CSV table of C-alpha atoms in Angstrom, one decimal:
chain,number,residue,atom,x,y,z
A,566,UNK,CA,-29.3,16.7,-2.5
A,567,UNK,CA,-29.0,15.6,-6.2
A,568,UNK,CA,-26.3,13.0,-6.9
A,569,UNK,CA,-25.7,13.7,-10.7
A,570,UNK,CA,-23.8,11.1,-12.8
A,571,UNK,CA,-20.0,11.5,-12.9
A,572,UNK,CA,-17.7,10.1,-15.1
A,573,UNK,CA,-15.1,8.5,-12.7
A,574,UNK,CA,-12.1,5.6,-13.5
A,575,UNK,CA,-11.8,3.2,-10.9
A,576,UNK,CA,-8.5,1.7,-10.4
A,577,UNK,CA,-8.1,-1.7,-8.2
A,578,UNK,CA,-4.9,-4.0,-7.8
A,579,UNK,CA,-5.6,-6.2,-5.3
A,580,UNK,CA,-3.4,-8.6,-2.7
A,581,UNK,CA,-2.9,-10.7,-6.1
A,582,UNK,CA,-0.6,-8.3,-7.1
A,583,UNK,CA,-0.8,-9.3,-11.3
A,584,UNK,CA,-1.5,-5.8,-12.3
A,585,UNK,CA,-4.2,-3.0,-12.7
A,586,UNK,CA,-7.7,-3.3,-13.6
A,587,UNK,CA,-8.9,0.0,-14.9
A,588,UNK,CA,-12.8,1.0,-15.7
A,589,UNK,CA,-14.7,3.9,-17.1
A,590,UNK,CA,-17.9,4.0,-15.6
A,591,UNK,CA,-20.7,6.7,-15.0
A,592,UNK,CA,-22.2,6.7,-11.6
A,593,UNK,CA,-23.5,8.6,-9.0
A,594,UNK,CA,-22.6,6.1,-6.1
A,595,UNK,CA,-26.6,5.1,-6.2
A,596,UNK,CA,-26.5,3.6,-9.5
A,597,UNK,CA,-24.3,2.6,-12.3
A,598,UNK,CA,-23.8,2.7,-16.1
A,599,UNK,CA,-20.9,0.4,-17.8
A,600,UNK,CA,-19.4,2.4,-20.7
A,601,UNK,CA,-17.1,-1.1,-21.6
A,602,UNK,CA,-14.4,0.9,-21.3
A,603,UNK,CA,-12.3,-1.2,-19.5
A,604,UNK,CA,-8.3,-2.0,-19.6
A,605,UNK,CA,-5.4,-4.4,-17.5
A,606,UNK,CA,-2.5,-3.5,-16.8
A,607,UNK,CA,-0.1,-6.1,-15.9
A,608,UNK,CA,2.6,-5.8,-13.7
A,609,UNK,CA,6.0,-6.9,-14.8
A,610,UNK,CA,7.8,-9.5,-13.7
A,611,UNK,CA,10.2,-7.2,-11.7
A,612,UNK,CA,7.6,-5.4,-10.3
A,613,UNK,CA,5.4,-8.1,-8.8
A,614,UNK,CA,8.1,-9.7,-7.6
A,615,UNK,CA,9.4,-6.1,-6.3
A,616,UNK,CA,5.8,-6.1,-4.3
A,617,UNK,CA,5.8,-10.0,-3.0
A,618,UNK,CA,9.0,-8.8,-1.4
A,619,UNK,CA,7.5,-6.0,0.7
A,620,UNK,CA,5.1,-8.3,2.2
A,621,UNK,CA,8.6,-9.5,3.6
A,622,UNK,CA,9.6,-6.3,5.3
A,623,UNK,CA,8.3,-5.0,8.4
A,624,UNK,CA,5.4,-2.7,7.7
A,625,UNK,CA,7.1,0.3,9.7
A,626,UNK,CA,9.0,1.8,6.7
A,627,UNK,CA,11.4,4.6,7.4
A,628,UNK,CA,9.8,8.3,5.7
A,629,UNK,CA,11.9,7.3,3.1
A,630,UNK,CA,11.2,3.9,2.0
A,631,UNK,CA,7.4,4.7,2.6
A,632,UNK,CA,7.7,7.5,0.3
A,633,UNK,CA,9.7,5.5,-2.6
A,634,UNK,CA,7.1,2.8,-2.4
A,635,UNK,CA,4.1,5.2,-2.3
A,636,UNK,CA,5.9,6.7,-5.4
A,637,UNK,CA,6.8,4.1,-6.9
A,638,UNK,CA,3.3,2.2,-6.9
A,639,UNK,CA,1.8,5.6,-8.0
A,640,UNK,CA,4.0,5.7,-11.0
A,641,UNK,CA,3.1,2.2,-12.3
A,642,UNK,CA,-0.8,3.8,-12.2
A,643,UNK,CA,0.2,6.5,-14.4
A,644,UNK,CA,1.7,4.0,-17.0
A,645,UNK,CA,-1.1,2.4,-16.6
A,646,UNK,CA,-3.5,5.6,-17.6
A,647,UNK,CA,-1.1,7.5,-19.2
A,648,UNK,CA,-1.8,7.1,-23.0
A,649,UNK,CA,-5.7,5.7,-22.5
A,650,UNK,CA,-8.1,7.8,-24.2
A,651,UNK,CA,-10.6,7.9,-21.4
A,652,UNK,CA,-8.5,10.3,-19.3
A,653,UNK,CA,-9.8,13.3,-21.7
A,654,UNK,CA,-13.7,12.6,-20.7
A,655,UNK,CA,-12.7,11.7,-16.9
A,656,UNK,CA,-13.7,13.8,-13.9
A,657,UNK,CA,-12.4,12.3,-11.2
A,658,UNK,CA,-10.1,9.1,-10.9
A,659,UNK,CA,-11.0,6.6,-7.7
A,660,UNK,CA,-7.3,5.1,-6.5
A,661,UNK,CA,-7.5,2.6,-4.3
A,662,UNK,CA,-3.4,1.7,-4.3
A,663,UNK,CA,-1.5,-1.4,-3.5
A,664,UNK,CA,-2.9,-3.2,0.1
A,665,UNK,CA,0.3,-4.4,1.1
A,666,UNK,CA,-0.6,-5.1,5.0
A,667,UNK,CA,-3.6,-5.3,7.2
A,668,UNK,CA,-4.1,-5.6,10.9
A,669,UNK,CA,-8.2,-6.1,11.9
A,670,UNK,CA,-6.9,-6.1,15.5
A,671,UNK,CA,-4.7,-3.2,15.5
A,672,UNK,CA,-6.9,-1.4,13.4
A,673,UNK,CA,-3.9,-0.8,10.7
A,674,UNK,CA,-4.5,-1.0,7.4
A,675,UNK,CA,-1.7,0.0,4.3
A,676,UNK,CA,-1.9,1.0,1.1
A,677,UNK,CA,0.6,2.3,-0.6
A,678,UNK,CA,0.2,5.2,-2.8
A,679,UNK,CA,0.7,8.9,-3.6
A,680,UNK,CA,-2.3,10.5,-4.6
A,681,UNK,CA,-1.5,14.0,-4.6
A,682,UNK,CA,1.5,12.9,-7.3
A,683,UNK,CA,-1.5,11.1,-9.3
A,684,UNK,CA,-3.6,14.2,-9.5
A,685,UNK,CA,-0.5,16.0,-10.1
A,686,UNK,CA,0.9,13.7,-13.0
A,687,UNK,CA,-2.9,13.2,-14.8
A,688,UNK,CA,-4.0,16.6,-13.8
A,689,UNK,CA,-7.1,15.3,-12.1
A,690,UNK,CA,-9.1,15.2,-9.0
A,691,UNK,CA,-8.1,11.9,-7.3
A,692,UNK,CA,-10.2,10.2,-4.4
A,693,UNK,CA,-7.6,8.0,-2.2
A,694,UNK,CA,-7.8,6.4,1.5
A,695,UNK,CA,-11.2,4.1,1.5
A,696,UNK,CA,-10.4,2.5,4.2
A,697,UNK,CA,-8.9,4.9,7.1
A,698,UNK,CA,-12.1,6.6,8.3
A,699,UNK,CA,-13.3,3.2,9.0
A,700,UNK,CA,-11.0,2.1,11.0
A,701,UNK,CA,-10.6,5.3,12.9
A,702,UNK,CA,-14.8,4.9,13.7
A,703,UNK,CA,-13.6,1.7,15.0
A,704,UNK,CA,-14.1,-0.6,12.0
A,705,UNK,CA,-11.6,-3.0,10.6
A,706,UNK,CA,-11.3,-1.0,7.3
A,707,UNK,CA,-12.4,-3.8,5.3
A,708,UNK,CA,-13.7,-5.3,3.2
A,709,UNK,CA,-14.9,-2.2,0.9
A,710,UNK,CA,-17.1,-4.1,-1.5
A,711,UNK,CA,-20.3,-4.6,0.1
A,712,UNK,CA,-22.1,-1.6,-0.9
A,713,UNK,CA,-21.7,-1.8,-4.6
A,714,UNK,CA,-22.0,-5.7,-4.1
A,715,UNK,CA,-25.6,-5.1,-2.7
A,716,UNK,CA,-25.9,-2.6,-6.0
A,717,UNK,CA,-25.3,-5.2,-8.3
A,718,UNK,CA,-27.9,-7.8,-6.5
A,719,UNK,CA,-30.2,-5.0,-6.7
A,720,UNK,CA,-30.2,-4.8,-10.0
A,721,UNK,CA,-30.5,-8.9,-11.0
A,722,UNK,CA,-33.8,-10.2,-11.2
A,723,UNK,CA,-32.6,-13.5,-9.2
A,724,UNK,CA,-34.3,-15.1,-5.7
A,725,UNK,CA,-32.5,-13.8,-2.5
A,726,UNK,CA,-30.9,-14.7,-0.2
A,727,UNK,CA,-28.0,-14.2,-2.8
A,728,UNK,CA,-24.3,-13.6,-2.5
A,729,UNK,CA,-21.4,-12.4,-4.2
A,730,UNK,CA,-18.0,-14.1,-3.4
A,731,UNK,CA,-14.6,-12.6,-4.7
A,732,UNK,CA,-11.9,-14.6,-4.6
A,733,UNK,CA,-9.4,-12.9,-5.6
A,734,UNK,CA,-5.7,-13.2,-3.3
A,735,UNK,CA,-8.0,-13.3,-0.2
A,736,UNK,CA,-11.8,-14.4,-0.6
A,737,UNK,CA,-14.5,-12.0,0.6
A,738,UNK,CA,-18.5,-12.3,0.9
A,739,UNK,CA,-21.5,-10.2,0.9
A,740,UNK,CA,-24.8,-11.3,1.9
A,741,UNK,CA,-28.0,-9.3,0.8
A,742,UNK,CA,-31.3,-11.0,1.7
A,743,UNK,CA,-33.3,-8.0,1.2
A,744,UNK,CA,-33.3,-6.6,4.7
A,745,UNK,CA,-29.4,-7.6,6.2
A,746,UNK,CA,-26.4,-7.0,4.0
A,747,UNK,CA,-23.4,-8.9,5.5
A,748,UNK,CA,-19.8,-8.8,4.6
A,749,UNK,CA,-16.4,-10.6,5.6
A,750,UNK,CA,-13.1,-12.2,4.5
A,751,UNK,CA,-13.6,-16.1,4.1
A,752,UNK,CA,-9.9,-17.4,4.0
A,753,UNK,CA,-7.5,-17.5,1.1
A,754,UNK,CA,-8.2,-17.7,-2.3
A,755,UNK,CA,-5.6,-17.5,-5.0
A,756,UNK,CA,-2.3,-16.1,-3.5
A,757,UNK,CA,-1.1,-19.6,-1.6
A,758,UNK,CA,-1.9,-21.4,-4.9
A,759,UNK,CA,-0.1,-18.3,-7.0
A,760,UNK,CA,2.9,-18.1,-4.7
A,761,UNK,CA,3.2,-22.2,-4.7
A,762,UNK,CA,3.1,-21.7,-8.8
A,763,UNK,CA,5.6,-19.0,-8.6
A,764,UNK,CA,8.2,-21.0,-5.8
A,765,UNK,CA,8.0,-24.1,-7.9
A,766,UNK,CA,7.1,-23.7,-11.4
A,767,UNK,CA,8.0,-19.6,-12.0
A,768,UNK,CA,4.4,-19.4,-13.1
A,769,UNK,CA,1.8,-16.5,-12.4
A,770,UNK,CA,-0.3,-19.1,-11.6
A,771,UNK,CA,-2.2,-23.0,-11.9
A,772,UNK,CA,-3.8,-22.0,-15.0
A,773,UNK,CA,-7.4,-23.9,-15.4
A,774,UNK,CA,-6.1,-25.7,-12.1
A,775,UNK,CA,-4.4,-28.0,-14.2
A,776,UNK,CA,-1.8,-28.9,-11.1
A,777,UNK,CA,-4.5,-29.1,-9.1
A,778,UNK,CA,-6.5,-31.5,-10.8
A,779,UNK,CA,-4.0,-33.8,-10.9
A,780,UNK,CA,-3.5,-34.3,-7.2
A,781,UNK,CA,-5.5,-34.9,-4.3
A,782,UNK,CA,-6.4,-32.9,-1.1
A,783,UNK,CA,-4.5,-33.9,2.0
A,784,UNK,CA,-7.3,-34.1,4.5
A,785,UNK,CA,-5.4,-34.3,7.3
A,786,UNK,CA,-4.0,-30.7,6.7
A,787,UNK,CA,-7.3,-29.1,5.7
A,788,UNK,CA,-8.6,-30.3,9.1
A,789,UNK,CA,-5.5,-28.6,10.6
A,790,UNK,CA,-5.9,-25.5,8.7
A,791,UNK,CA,-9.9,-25.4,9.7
A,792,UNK,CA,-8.8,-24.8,13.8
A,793,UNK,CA,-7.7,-21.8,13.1
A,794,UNK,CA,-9.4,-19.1,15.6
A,795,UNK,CA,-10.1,-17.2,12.4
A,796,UNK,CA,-13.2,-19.6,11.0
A,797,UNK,CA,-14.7,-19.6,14.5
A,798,UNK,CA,-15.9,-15.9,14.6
A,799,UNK,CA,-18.8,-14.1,13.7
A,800,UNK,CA,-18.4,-11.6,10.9
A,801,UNK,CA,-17.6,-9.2,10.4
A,802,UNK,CA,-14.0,-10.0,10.4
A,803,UNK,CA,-11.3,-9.9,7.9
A,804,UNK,CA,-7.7,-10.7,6.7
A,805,UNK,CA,-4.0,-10.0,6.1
A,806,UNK,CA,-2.8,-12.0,3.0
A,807,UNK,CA,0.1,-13.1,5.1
A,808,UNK,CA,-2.3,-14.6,8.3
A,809,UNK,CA,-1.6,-18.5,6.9
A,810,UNK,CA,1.9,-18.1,6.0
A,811,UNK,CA,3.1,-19.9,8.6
A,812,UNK,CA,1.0,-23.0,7.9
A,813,UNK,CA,1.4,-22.5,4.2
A,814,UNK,CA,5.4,-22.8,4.6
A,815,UNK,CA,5.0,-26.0,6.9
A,816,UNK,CA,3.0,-27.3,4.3
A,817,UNK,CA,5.3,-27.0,1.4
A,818,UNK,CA,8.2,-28.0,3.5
A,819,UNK,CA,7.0,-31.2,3.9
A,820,UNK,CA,7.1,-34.6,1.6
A,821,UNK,CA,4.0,-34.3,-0.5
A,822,UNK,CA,4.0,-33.9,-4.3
A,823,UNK,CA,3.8,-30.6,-5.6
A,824,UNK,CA,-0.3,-31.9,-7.3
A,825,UNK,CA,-1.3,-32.7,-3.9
A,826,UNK,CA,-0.5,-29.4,-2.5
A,827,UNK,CA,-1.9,-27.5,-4.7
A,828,UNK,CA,-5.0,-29.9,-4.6
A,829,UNK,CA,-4.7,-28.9,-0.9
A,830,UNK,CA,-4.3,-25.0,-1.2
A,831,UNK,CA,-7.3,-25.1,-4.0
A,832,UNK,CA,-9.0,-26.8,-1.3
A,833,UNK,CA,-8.2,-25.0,1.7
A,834,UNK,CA,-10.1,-22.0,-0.4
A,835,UNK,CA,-13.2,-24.3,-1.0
A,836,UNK,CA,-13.8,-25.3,2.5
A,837,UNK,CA,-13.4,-21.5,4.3
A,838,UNK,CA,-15.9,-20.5,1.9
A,839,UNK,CA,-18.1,-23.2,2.5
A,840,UNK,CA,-17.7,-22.8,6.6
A,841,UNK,CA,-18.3,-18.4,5.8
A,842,UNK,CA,-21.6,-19.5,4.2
A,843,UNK,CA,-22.5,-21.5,7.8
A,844,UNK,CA,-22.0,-18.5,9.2
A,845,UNK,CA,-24.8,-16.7,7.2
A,846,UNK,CA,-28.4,-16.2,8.6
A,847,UNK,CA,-30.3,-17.7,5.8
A,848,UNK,CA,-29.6,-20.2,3.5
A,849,UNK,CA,-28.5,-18.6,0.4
A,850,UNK,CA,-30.2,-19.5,-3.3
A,851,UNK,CA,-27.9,-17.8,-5.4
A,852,UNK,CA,-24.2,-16.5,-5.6
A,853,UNK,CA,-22.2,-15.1,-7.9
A,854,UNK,CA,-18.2,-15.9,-8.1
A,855,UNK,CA,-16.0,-13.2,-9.0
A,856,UNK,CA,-12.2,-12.6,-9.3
A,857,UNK,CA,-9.4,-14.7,-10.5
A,858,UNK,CA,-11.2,-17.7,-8.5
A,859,UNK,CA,-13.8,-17.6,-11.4
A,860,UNK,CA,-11.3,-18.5,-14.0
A,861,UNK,CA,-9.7,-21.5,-12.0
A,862,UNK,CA,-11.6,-24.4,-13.8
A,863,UNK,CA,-11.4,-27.0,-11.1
A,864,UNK,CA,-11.5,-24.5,-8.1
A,865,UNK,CA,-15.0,-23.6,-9.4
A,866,UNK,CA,-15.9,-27.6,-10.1
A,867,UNK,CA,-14.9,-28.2,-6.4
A,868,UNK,CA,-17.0,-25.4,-5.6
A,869,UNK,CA,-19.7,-26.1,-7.4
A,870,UNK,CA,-19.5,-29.8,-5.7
A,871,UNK,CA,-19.2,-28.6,-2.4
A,872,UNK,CA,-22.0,-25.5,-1.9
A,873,UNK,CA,-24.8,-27.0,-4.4
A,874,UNK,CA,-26.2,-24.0,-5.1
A,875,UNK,CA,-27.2,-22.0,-7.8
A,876,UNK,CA,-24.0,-20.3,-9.2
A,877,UNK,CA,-24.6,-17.4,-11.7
A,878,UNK,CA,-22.4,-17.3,-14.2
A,879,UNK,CA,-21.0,-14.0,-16.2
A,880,UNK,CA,-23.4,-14.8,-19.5
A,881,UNK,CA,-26.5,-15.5,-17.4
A,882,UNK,CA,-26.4,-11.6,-15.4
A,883,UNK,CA,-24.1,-9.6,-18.3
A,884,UNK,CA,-21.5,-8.2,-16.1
A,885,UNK,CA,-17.7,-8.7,-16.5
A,886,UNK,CA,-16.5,-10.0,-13.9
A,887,UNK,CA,-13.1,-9.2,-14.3
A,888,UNK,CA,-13.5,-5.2,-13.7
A,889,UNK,CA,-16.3,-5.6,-11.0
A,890,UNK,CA,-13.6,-4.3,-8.4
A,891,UNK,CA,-12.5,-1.4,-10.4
A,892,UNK,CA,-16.2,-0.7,-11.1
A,893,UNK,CA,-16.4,-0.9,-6.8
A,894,UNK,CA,-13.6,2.0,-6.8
A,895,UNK,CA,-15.4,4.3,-9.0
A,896,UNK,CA,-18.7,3.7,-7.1
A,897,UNK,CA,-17.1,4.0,-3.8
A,898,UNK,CA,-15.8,7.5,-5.3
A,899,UNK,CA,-18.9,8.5,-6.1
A,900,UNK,CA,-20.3,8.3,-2.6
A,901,UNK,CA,-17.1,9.3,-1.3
A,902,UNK,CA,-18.3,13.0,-3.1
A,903,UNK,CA,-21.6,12.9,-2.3
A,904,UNK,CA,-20.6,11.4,1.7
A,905,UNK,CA,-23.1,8.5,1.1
A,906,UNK,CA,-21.9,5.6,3.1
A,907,UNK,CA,-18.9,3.0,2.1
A,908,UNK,CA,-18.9,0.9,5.0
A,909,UNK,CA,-21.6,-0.6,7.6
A,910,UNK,CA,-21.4,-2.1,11.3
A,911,UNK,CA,-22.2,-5.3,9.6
A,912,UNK,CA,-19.6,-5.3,7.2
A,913,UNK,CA,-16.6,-3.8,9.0
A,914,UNK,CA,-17.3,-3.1,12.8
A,915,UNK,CA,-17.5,0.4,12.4
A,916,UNK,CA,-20.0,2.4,15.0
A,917,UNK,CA,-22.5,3.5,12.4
A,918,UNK,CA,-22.6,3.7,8.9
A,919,UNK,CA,-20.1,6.5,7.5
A,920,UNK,CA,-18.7,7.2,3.8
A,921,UNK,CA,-14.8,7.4,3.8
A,922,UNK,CA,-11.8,8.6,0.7
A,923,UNK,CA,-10.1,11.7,0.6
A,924,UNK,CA,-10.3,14.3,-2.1
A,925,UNK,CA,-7.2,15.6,-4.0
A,926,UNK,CA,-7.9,18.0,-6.2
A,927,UNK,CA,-5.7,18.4,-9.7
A,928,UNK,CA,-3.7,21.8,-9.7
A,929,UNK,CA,-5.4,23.7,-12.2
């Protein structure tokens, strides 16, 4: 079969919840050419704050407050795309949608989203649903970024074992060391911090990690937080952005200063990362951070002090690290149409390898 190039936008928000990262790319789910057509949209404050409070509801919507959420998520993408001049050269548009819950153990997975209404709106074909062939091989649907993680590796001209680490509201890994590729959640990574920021300060976020820096990690709690079942098994596994909220609210309920908490959730996400590398089968000699994690000045200092390894920075391997997830949707989409593979016993759980996303095709 010949995979020709298509030219696909991938569109990613992810359990951060800050907006919409949109990319043009060309790519035939093997390979990948960046256009640097590439766009954020950010959520208002009304509407992220209109998302945090889903996470509060049960996940077993009525028909009708499914559909108004599907909808209304689906309509924030089209504002997004709307008036972008890269929709006239597009042939198909990969829509991941909003992850608002997931359930590794009861193989349940949401994303919210109306992709039918997206083709419909945009008059486009429309690739949605990544994730539920995967779990219904038996896999836990996530995490996704594997594949195209592996691609990117591929490409670099660096020593392996290597890995890529996103951290964006939850951290995931991929390992590539030439022969296994290896993928899981670590732990947290920015949304304790964010929502902290948010509670106390009405802020996105600890911007450069400023708050951070200026307290100290409570050991006595990270120890705590490290017994959690979830660090003691073997990958693959993966996470809810809610599966600390109970410790995270005993945390911030009791008497330490606002610094040394957020020392202490920046640290929480250092250490699960450090015990997911344990976990690996080599010892890695490279990885590359990604995600909203990249820009938190002391996270990455307290990473860099705790792995001591080789950390590859955007200007060293050209890539923009900020759209590597919406680049992931369009590649996904790409093998989605060509049924190349998007997840892997190793990464997800799954039986055997299988490709995944469902095709809705524009009305005329």
């Amino acid at each position: 079969m010949q995979y020709e190039y298509l030219n696909i936008i991938g569109l990613m928000t992810g359990t951060s919840m800050d907006g919409i990262d949109i990319s043009l790319v060309q790519t035939n789910g093997l390979d990948l050419r960046r256009l640097n057509k590439n766009y954020f949209y950010k959520y208002s404050a009304k509407t992220k704050k209109n998302l945090l409070n889903v996470l509060k509801e049960d996940h077993n919507f009525s028909f009708e407050r499914r559909k108004f959420l599907d909808d209304f998520i689906t309509n924030e993408h089209y504002l997004a795309l709307k008036n972008l001049n890269i929709l006239d050269c597009c042939e198909l548009i990969g829509f991941h949608g909003q992850t608002i819950y997931h359930d590794p153990t009861n193989k349940t997975s949401i994303q919210l989203g109306n992709p039918e209404m997206l083709s419909k709106l945009l008059n486009k074909n429309v690739i949605f649903n990544y994730r539920d062939n995967d779990i219904r091989l038996g896999g836990q649907g996530a995490p996704i970024a594997p594949i195209y993680h592996k691609y990117i590796i591929d490409t670099l001209d660096i020593k392996l074992p290597c890995c890529i680490l996103n951290i964006g509201g939850i951290s995931n890994l991929t390992y590539w060391d030439g022969e296994s590729l290896i993928g899981f959640d670590t732990g947290p990574g920015n949304a304790l911090m964010d929502d902290f920021m948010s509670k106390k300060f009405n802020k996105n976020y600890d911007k450069d990690g400023i708050f951070a820096s200026k307290g100290s990690p409570i050991k006595e709690e990270i120890i705590k937080f490290l017994r959690f079942d979830f660090f003691k098994r073997t990958p693959p596994k993966s996470l809810d952005r809610k599966t600390f909220l109970n410790f995270y609210n005993e945390l911030i309920d009791k008497n330490y200063s606002f610094n040394d908490i957020m020392a202490t959730l920046a640290e929480l996400t250092v250490e699960s990362v450090a015990f997911g590398l344990e976990l690996l089968p080599k010892k890695i000699k490279n990885i590359i951070i990604t995600g909203g994690g990249y820009r938190n000045t002391y996270l990455m200092n307290r990473i860099n002090n705790k792995l001591k390894v080789k950390i590859l920075t955007e200007k060293e391997i050209n890539i923009n690290f900020d759209f590597i997830e919406a680049e992931l949707i369009a590649f996904l989409s790409a093998r989605s149409i060509y049924n190349l593979p998007l997840t892997f016993p190793s990464t997800t759980g799954i039986f055997k390898a299988s490709s995944g996303g469902i095709l809705y095709k524009k009305p005329f």
